[in-house]
Tab-separated table of C-alpha atoms in Angstrom:
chain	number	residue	atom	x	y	z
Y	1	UNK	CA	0.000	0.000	0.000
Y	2	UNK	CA	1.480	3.376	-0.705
Y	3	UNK	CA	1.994	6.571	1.408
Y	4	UNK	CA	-1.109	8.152	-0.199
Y	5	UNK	CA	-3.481	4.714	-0.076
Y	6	UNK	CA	-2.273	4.826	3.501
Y	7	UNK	CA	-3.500	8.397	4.173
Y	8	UNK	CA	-6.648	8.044	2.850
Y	9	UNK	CA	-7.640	4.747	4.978
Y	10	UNK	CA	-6.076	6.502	8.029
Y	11	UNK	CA	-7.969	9.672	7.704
Y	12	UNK	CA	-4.379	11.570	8.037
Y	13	UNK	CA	-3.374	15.047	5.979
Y	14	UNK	CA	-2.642	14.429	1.947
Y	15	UNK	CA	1.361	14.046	1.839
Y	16	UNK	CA	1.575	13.740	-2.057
Y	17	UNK	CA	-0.048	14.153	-5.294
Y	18	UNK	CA	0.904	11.745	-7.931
Y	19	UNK	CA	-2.047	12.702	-10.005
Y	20	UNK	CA	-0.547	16.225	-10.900
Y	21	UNK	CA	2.394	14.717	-12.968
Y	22	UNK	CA	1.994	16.742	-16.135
Y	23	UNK	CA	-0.803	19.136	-14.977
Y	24	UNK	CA	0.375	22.204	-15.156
Y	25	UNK	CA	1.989	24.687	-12.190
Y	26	UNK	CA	-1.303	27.193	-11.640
Y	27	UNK	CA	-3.266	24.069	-11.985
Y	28	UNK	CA	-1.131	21.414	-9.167
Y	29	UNK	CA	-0.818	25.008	-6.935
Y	30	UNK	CA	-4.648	25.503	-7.030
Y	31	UNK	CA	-5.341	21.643	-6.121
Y	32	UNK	CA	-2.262	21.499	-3.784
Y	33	UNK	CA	-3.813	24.774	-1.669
Y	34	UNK	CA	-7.284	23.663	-1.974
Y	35	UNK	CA	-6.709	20.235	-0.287
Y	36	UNK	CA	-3.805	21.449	2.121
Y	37	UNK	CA	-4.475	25.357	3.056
Y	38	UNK	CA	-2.141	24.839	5.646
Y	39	UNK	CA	1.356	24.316	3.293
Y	40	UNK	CA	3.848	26.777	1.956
Y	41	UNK	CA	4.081	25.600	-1.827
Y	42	UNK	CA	7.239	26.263	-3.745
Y	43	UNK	CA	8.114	25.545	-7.571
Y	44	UNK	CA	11.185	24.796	-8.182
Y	45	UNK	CA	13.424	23.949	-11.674
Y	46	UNK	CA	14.535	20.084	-11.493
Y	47	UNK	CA	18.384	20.473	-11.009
Y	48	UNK	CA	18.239	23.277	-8.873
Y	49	UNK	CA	20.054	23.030	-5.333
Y	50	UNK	CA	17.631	23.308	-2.325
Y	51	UNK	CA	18.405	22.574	1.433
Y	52	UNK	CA	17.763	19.068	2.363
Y	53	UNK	CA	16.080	19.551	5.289
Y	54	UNK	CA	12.653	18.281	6.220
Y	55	UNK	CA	9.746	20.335	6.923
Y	56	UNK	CA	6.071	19.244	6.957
Y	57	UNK	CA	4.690	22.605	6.520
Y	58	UNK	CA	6.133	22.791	2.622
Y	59	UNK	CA	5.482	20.899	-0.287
Y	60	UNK	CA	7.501	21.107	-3.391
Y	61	UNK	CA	6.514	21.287	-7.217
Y	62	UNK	CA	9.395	20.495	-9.086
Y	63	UNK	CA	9.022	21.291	-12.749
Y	64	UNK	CA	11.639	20.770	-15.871
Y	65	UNK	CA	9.904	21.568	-19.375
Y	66	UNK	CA	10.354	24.561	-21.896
Y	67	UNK	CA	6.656	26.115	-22.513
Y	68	UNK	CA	7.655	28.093	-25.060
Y	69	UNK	CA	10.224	28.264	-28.078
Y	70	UNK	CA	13.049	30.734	-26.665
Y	71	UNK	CA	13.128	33.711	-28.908
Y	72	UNK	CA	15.023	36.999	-28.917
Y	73	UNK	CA	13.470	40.144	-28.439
């Protein structure tokens, strides 16, 4: 049983939200803060160096893909 299968039998706070793999950020930050009011979200570039320390009061969206072609001007 995973972490989240375990939540949801044990009536405990959502920890994780594989369902918002490829949603995109406005749209896992809207679901995040609607079903945990209580966390600090922050979005962060895959590859970037953050501090390794645990905190239950912050969830992270880590995202990685080009939107838009790169253009000058």
């Amino acid at each position: 049983m995973s972490s989240s299968d375990q939540s949801k039998t044990c009536n405990a706070p959502k920890t994780e939200w594989p369902e918002l793999v490829g949603r995109t950020i406005k749209e896992a930050k809207e679901t995040i803060k609607k079903e945990r009011p209580d966390l600090k979200i922050e979005v962060v570039t895959v590859g970037t160096s953050v501090p390794e320390d645990f905190n239950l009061k912050r969830v992270r969206i880590w995202v990685d893909t080009v939107a838009k072609i790169p253009t000058i001007g």
